[in-house]
């Protein structure tokens, strides 16, 4: 049905967003292939580095994986009511050079979900992604929403999803997003 690349925006070993990513993999409907990408190893964006030697290998590798996928799922934490810098930095690298934006992002389906131990469910960070995705010409999936609050109780100490309500919402989201990716995959 579709191929999705899911990326967690946290580097933490015990990241709730990485836990949510793995739960999303388990909740992905049959027929959809979901792969896991990472922001690990992506350096801070530096225009001088880009001018001198082009994109770092880790950026090229992740960019290739985005291009190979039919849809991308961003699993985003929220920092100070916005997008964490480390995650935005990755997307900023992927948007270079600007002449490549249409190939990497243009009309490619993107979904955004997130988890926080707080009460807001990453709503502000998810809203923060909207102008970024719009600027890059990506197709944002807006028919479904998943904002996981109180993550400390939603996942157990081993990172397993233990909240059946969230599991149901996640399954609904992944079903809807998979259909969206399938419907809007490029070249169709
Ligand atoms: C710099 C910083 C700012 C934060 N700001 C928010 C915030 O605005 N809203 C929120 O819900 N949580 C906030 N948090 C708490 C994060 O949601 C929490 O650390 C979460 O576990 C991060 O995601 P992760 O578990 O995937 O690493 C903040 C954490 C940090 C480190």
PDB file of C-alpha atoms and ligand atoms in Angstrom:
ATOM      1  CA  UNK A   1       0.000   0.000   0.000  1.00  0.00           C
ATOM      2  CA  UNK A   2       2.678   2.536   1.017  1.00  0.00           C
ATOM      3  CA  UNK A   3       6.231   2.988   2.285  1.00  0.00           C
ATOM      4  CA  UNK A   4       6.740   5.345   5.224  1.00  0.00           C
ATOM      5  CA  UNK A   5       9.942   6.601   6.835  1.00  0.00           C
ATOM      6  CA  UNK A   6       9.423   7.452  10.523  1.00  0.00           C
ATOM      7  CA  UNK A   7      11.917   9.724  12.310  1.00  0.00           C
ATOM      8  CA  UNK A   8      12.060  10.489  16.035  1.00  0.00           C
ATOM      9  CA  UNK A   9      13.143  14.007  16.907  1.00  0.00           C
ATOM     10  CA  UNK A  10      14.877  13.000  20.134  1.00  0.00           C
ATOM     11  CA  UNK A  11      18.385  11.647  20.729  1.00  0.00           C
ATOM     12  CA  UNK A  12      17.612  10.388  24.242  1.00  0.00           C
ATOM     13  CA  UNK A  13      17.987   6.640  24.795  1.00  0.00           C
ATOM     14  CA  UNK A  14      14.742   6.592  26.813  1.00  0.00           C
ATOM     15  CA  UNK A  15      12.916   9.044  24.571  1.00  0.00           C
ATOM     16  CA  UNK A  16       9.123   8.909  24.766  1.00  0.00           C
ATOM     17  CA  UNK A  17       8.993   9.971  21.136  1.00  0.00           C
ATOM     18  CA  UNK A  18      11.193   7.072  20.076  1.00  0.00           C
ATOM     19  CA  UNK A  19       8.901   4.815  22.135  1.00  0.00           C
ATOM     20  CA  UNK A  20       5.946   6.320  20.262  1.00  0.00           C
ATOM     21  CA  UNK A  21       7.748   5.709  16.971  1.00  0.00           C
ATOM     22  CA  UNK A  22       8.181   2.023  17.809  1.00  0.00           C
ATOM     23  CA  UNK A  23       4.530   1.810  18.858  1.00  0.00           C
ATOM     24  CA  UNK A  24       3.612   3.422  15.520  1.00  0.00           C
ATOM     25  CA  UNK A  25       5.607   0.739  13.696  1.00  0.00           C
ATOM     26  CA  UNK A  26       3.611  -1.921  15.567  1.00  0.00           C
ATOM     27  CA  UNK A  27       0.340  -0.100  14.806  1.00  0.00           C
ATOM     28  CA  UNK A  28       1.021   0.223  11.075  1.00  0.00           C
ATOM     29  CA  UNK A  29      -1.582  -1.634   9.019  1.00  0.00           C
ATOM     30  CA  UNK A  30      -0.695  -4.674   6.950  1.00  0.00           C
ATOM     31  CA  UNK A  31       0.388  -3.761   3.464  1.00  0.00           C
ATOM     32  CA  UNK A  32       2.232  -0.614   4.582  1.00  0.00           C
ATOM     33  CA  UNK A  33       5.992  -0.773   5.048  1.00  0.00           C
ATOM     34  CA  UNK A  34       7.383   1.476   7.766  1.00  0.00           C
ATOM     35  CA  UNK A  35      11.102   2.104   8.241  1.00  0.00           C
ATOM     36  CA  UNK A  36      12.923   3.884  11.041  1.00  0.00           C
ATOM     37  CA  UNK A  37      15.191   6.840  10.329  1.00  0.00           C
ATOM     38  CA  UNK A  38      17.225   8.815  12.873  1.00  0.00           C
ATOM     39  CA  UNK A  39      18.604  12.279  13.507  1.00  0.00           C
ATOM     40  CA  UNK A  40      21.651  10.749  15.199  1.00  0.00           C
ATOM     41  CA  UNK A  41      24.919  11.855  13.631  1.00  0.00           C
ATOM     42  CA  UNK A  42      23.437  14.868  11.850  1.00  0.00           C
ATOM     43  CA  UNK A  43      25.804  17.783  12.577  1.00  0.00           C
ATOM     44  CA  UNK A  44      24.701  21.334  13.284  1.00  0.00           C
ATOM     45  CA  UNK A  45      23.928  23.154  10.057  1.00  0.00           C
ATOM     46  CA  UNK A  46      26.888  25.272   8.973  1.00  0.00           C
ATOM     47  CA  UNK A  47      26.742  27.140   5.683  1.00  0.00           C
ATOM     48  CA  UNK A  48      30.551  27.242   5.518  1.00  0.00           C
ATOM     49  CA  UNK A  49      30.745  23.451   5.741  1.00  0.00           C
ATOM     50  CA  UNK A  50      28.123  23.162   3.024  1.00  0.00           C
ATOM     51  CA  UNK A  51      29.964  25.641   0.783  1.00  0.00           C
ATOM     52  CA  UNK A  52      33.306  23.911   1.303  1.00  0.00           C
ATOM     53  CA  UNK A  53      32.341  20.263   1.105  1.00  0.00           C
ATOM     54  CA  UNK A  54      28.617  19.924   0.402  1.00  0.00           C
ATOM     55  CA  UNK A  55      26.279  17.847   2.519  1.00  0.00           C
ATOM     56  CA  UNK A  56      27.727  15.644   5.291  1.00  0.00           C
ATOM     57  CA  UNK A  57      27.382  11.872   4.614  1.00  0.00           C
ATOM     58  CA  UNK A  58      24.773  11.397   7.374  1.00  0.00           C
ATOM     59  CA  UNK A  59      22.609  14.081   5.754  1.00  0.00           C
ATOM     60  CA  UNK A  60      22.946  12.551   2.294  1.00  0.00           C
ATOM     61  CA  UNK A  61      22.015   9.129   3.692  1.00  0.00           C
ATOM     62  CA  UNK A  62      18.880  10.409   5.439  1.00  0.00           C
ATOM     63  CA  UNK A  63      17.907  12.510   2.435  1.00  0.00           C
ATOM     64  CA  UNK A  64      18.147   9.431   0.206  1.00  0.00           C
ATOM     65  CA  UNK A  65      15.880   7.559   2.606  1.00  0.00           C
ATOM     66  CA  UNK A  66      13.292  10.350   2.512  1.00  0.00           C
ATOM     67  CA  UNK A  67      13.352  10.319  -1.286  1.00  0.00           C
ATOM     68  CA  UNK A  68      12.961   6.527  -1.325  1.00  0.00           C
ATOM     69  CA  UNK A  69       9.935   6.691   0.984  1.00  0.00           C
ATOM     70  CA  UNK A  70       6.441   7.585  -0.191  1.00  0.00           C
ATOM     71  CA  UNK A  71       5.616   9.325   3.070  1.00  0.00           C
ATOM     72  CA  UNK A  72       7.435  10.607   6.153  1.00  0.00           C
ATOM     73  CA  UNK A  73       6.252  10.500   9.768  1.00  0.00           C
ATOM     74  CA  UNK A  74       7.871  13.043  12.099  1.00  0.00           C
ATOM     75  CA  UNK A  75       7.620  11.993  15.749  1.00  0.00           C
ATOM     76  CA  UNK A  76       8.318  15.279  17.445  1.00  0.00           C
ATOM     77  CA  UNK A  77       8.959  16.278  21.035  1.00  0.00           C
ATOM     78  CA  UNK A  78       8.025  19.793  22.138  1.00  0.00           C
ATOM     79  CA  UNK A  79      10.603  22.171  23.625  1.00  0.00           C
ATOM     80  CA  UNK A  80       9.529  25.535  24.991  1.00  0.00           C
ATOM     81  CA  UNK A  81       6.272  25.315  23.059  1.00  0.00           C
ATOM     82  CA  UNK A  82       8.094  24.804  19.787  1.00  0.00           C
ATOM     83  CA  UNK A  83      10.037  22.393  17.593  1.00  0.00           C
ATOM     84  CA  UNK A  84      13.235  21.044  19.240  1.00  0.00           C
ATOM     85  CA  UNK A  85      16.286  22.579  17.595  1.00  0.00           C
ATOM     86  CA  UNK A  86      17.920  19.211  16.951  1.00  0.00           C
ATOM     87  CA  UNK A  87      14.941  18.052  14.877  1.00  0.00           C
ATOM     88  CA  UNK A  88      14.531  21.330  12.982  1.00  0.00           C
ATOM     89  CA  UNK A  89      18.270  21.281  12.288  1.00  0.00           C
ATOM     90  CA  UNK A  90      17.890  17.903  10.569  1.00  0.00           C
ATOM     91  CA  UNK A  91      15.072  19.115   8.349  1.00  0.00           C
ATOM     92  CA  UNK A  92      17.061  22.270   7.582  1.00  0.00           C
ATOM     93  CA  UNK A  93      19.976  20.131   6.332  1.00  0.00           C
ATOM     94  CA  UNK A  94      17.572  17.998   4.287  1.00  0.00           C
ATOM     95  CA  UNK A  95      16.340  21.180   2.613  1.00  0.00           C
ATOM     96  CA  UNK A  96      19.791  21.906   1.172  1.00  0.00           C
ATOM     97  CA  UNK A  97      20.571  22.729  -1.525  1.00  0.00           C
ATOM     98  CA  UNK A  98      17.346  24.670  -2.071  1.00  0.00           C
ATOM     99  CA  UNK A  99      17.229  23.434  -5.678  1.00  0.00           C
ATOM    100  CA  UNK A 100      16.584  19.950  -4.242  1.00  0.00           C
ATOM    101  CA  UNK A 101      13.598  20.902  -2.053  1.00  0.00           C
ATOM    102  CA  UNK A 102      10.987  19.932  -4.634  1.00  0.00           C
ATOM    103  CA  UNK A 103      12.589  16.494  -5.124  1.00  0.00           C
ATOM    104  CA  UNK A 104      12.853  15.779  -1.392  1.00  0.00           C
ATOM    105  CA  UNK A 105       9.741  17.434   0.013  1.00  0.00           C
ATOM    106  CA  UNK A 106       7.512  18.599  -2.819  1.00  0.00           C
ATOM    107  CA  UNK A 107       4.075  16.964  -2.636  1.00  0.00           C
ATOM    108  CA  UNK A 108       5.477  14.242  -0.370  1.00  0.00           C
ATOM    109  CA  UNK A 109       3.005  13.271   2.392  1.00  0.00           C
ATOM    110  CA  UNK A 110       4.232  14.176   5.881  1.00  0.00           C
ATOM    111  CA  UNK A 111       2.558  13.349   9.187  1.00  0.00           C
ATOM    112  CA  UNK A 112       3.452  14.773  12.599  1.00  0.00           C
ATOM    113  CA  UNK A 113       2.763  13.088  15.926  1.00  0.00           C
ATOM    114  CA  UNK A 114       4.403  13.509  19.315  1.00  0.00           C
ATOM    115  CA  UNK A 115       4.573  12.616  22.994  1.00  0.00           C
ATOM    116  CA  UNK A 116       5.314  14.557  26.161  1.00  0.00           C
ATOM    117  CA  UNK A 117       5.194  13.740  29.863  1.00  0.00           C
ATOM    118  CA  UNK A 118       3.340  17.056  30.179  1.00  0.00           C
ATOM    119  CA  UNK A 119      -0.296  17.868  29.543  1.00  0.00           C
ATOM    120  CA  UNK A 120      -0.151  19.598  26.162  1.00  0.00           C
ATOM    121  CA  UNK A 121       0.482  16.527  24.007  1.00  0.00           C
ATOM    122  CA  UNK A 122       3.050  18.455  21.841  1.00  0.00           C
ATOM    123  CA  UNK A 123       0.211  20.490  20.300  1.00  0.00           C
ATOM    124  CA  UNK A 124       2.392  23.606  20.064  1.00  0.00           C
ATOM    125  CA  UNK A 125       5.315  21.771  18.460  1.00  0.00           C
ATOM    126  CA  UNK A 126       2.959  20.122  15.975  1.00  0.00           C
ATOM    127  CA  UNK A 127       1.551  23.539  15.083  1.00  0.00           C
ATOM    128  CA  UNK A 128       5.139  24.753  14.747  1.00  0.00           C
ATOM    129  CA  UNK A 129       5.801  22.198  12.016  1.00  0.00           C
ATOM    130  CA  UNK A 130       3.003  23.528   9.810  1.00  0.00           C
ATOM    131  CA  UNK A 131       4.780  26.605   8.383  1.00  0.00           C
ATOM    132  CA  UNK A 132       7.940  24.529   7.894  1.00  0.00           C
ATOM    133  CA  UNK A 133       6.143  21.847   5.887  1.00  0.00           C
ATOM    134  CA  UNK A 134       4.206  24.456   3.955  1.00  0.00           C
ATOM    135  CA  UNK A 135       7.416  26.313   3.075  1.00  0.00           C
ATOM    136  CA  UNK A 136       8.968  23.098   1.804  1.00  0.00           C
ATOM    137  CA  UNK A 137       5.896  22.231  -0.267  1.00  0.00           C
ATOM    138  CA  UNK A 138       5.205  18.981   1.601  1.00  0.00           C
ATOM    139  CA  UNK A 139       1.692  17.555   1.857  1.00  0.00           C
ATOM    140  CA  UNK A 140       0.697  17.679   5.515  1.00  0.00           C
ATOM    141  CA  UNK A 141      -1.679  14.972   6.740  1.00  0.00           C
ATOM    142  CA  UNK A 142      -4.291  16.875   8.700  1.00  0.00           C
ATOM    143  CA  UNK A 143      -7.238  14.479   8.786  1.00  0.00           C
ATOM    144  CA  UNK A 144      -5.863  12.750  11.869  1.00  0.00           C
ATOM    145  CA  UNK A 145      -4.101  13.988  14.968  1.00  0.00           C
ATOM    146  CA  UNK A 146      -2.116  12.254  17.678  1.00  0.00           C
ATOM    147  CA  UNK A 147      -0.949  14.240  20.684  1.00  0.00           C
ATOM    148  CA  UNK A 148       0.208  11.996  23.495  1.00  0.00           C
ATOM    149  CA  UNK A 149       0.146  13.645  26.940  1.00  0.00           C
ATOM    150  CA  UNK A 150       1.241  12.097  30.253  1.00  0.00           C
ATOM    151  CA  UNK A 151       3.735   9.882  28.419  1.00  0.00           C
ATOM    152  CA  UNK A 152       5.219   8.651  31.698  1.00  0.00           C
ATOM    153  CA  UNK A 153       2.066   6.592  32.215  1.00  0.00           C
ATOM    154  CA  UNK A 154       1.454   5.695  28.573  1.00  0.00           C
ATOM    155  CA  UNK A 155       4.727   3.754  28.239  1.00  0.00           C
ATOM    156  CA  UNK A 156       6.221   1.324  30.733  1.00  0.00           C
ATOM    157  CA  UNK A 157       9.839   1.262  31.944  1.00  0.00           C
ATOM    158  CA  UNK A 158      10.808  -0.873  28.940  1.00  0.00           C
ATOM    159  CA  UNK A 159       9.279   1.569  26.485  1.00  0.00           C
ATOM    160  CA  UNK A 160       6.227  -0.544  25.680  1.00  0.00           C
ATOM    161  CA  UNK A 161       2.918   1.193  25.028  1.00  0.00           C
ATOM    162  CA  UNK A 162       0.595   0.216  27.871  1.00  0.00           C
ATOM    163  CA  UNK A 163      -2.328   2.587  27.331  1.00  0.00           C
ATOM    164  CA  UNK A 164      -5.097   0.997  25.255  1.00  0.00           C
ATOM    165  CA  UNK A 165      -6.783   4.328  24.490  1.00  0.00           C
ATOM    166  CA  UNK A 166      -3.571   5.705  22.992  1.00  0.00           C
ATOM    167  CA  UNK A 167      -3.053   2.412  21.121  1.00  0.00           C
ATOM    168  CA  UNK A 168      -6.483   2.784  19.532  1.00  0.00           C
ATOM    169  CA  UNK A 169      -5.813   6.414  18.587  1.00  0.00           C
ATOM    170  CA  UNK A 170      -2.419   5.448  17.172  1.00  0.00           C
ATOM    171  CA  UNK A 171      -3.927   2.640  15.082  1.00  0.00           C
ATOM    172  CA  UNK A 172      -6.535   5.038  13.724  1.00  0.00           C
ATOM    173  CA  UNK A 173      -3.841   7.612  12.928  1.00  0.00           C
ATOM    174  CA  UNK A 174      -1.571   5.098  11.201  1.00  0.00           C
ATOM    175  CA  UNK A 175      -4.461   3.674   9.176  1.00  0.00           C
ATOM    176  CA  UNK A 176      -5.486   7.154   8.032  1.00  0.00           C
ATOM    177  CA  UNK A 177      -1.935   8.297   7.333  1.00  0.00           C
ATOM    178  CA  UNK A 178      -1.143   5.106   5.394  1.00  0.00           C
ATOM    179  CA  UNK A 179      -4.214   5.659   3.210  1.00  0.00           C
ATOM    180  CA  UNK A 180      -3.222   9.300   2.722  1.00  0.00           C
ATOM    181  CA  UNK A 181       0.318   8.298   1.672  1.00  0.00           C
ATOM    182  CA  UNK A 182      -1.020   5.646  -0.651  1.00  0.00           C
ATOM    183  CA  UNK A 183      -3.457   8.089  -2.240  1.00  0.00           C
ATOM    184  CA  UNK A 184      -0.935  10.896  -2.644  1.00  0.00           C
ATOM    185  CA  UNK A 185       2.228   9.020  -3.493  1.00  0.00           C
ATOM    186  CA  UNK A 186       4.120  10.803  -6.181  1.00  0.00           C
ATOM    187  CA  UNK A 187       3.899   9.562  -9.718  1.00  0.00           C
ATOM    188  CA  UNK A 188       0.310   8.427  -9.285  1.00  0.00           C
TER     189      UNK A 188
HETATM  190  C1  LIG B   1      14.534  22.424  26.701  1.00  0.00           C
HETATM  191  C2  LIG B   1      13.258  21.690  27.007  1.00  0.00           C
HETATM  192  C3  LIG B   1      12.054  22.349  26.865  1.00  0.00           C
HETATM  193  C4  LIG B   1      10.847  21.664  27.079  1.00  0.00           C
HETATM  194  N1  LIG B   1       9.662  22.298  26.840  1.00  0.00           N
HETATM  195  C5  LIG B   1       8.522  21.584  26.847  1.00  0.00           C
HETATM  196  C6  LIG B   1       7.305  22.160  26.386  1.00  0.00           C
HETATM  197  O1  LIG B   1       7.223  23.292  25.971  1.00  0.00           O
HETATM  198  N2  LIG B   1       6.192  21.378  26.387  1.00  0.00           N
HETATM  199  C7  LIG B   1       6.226  20.073  26.807  1.00  0.00           C
HETATM  200  O2  LIG B   1       5.180  19.404  26.778  1.00  0.00           O
HETATM  201  N3  LIG B   1       7.362  19.516  27.269  1.00  0.00           N
HETATM  202  C8  LIG B   1       8.515  20.228  27.279  1.00  0.00           C
HETATM  203  N4  LIG B   1       9.681  19.665  27.701  1.00  0.00           N
HETATM  204  C9  LIG B   1       9.651  18.316  28.274  1.00  0.00           C
HETATM  205  C10 LIG B   1       9.748  17.282  27.161  1.00  0.00           C
HETATM  206  O3  LIG B   1       8.447  17.042  26.652  1.00  0.00           O
HETATM  207  C11 LIG B   1      10.346  16.010  27.733  1.00  0.00           C
HETATM  208  O4  LIG B   1      11.677  16.242  28.119  1.00  0.00           O
HETATM  209  C12 LIG B   1      10.253  14.872  26.767  1.00  0.00           C
HETATM  210  O5  LIG B   1      10.589  13.689  27.450  1.00  0.00           O
HETATM  211  C13 LIG B   1      11.156  15.091  25.557  1.00  0.00           C
HETATM  212  O6  LIG B   1      10.914  14.117  24.566  1.00  0.00           O
HETATM  213  P1  LIG B   1      11.679  12.722  24.537  1.00  0.00           P
HETATM  214  O7  LIG B   1      11.198  11.921  25.727  1.00  0.00           O
HETATM  215  O8  LIG B   1      11.262  12.094  23.260  1.00  0.00           O
HETATM  216  O9  LIG B   1      13.165  12.993  24.606  1.00  0.00           O
HETATM  217  C14 LIG B   1      10.888  20.321  27.507  1.00  0.00           C
HETATM  218  C15 LIG B   1      12.118  19.677  27.685  1.00  0.00           C
HETATM  219  C16 LIG B   1      13.290  20.354  27.417  1.00  0.00           C
HETATM  220  C17 LIG B   1      14.610  19.618  27.548  1.00  0.00           C
END
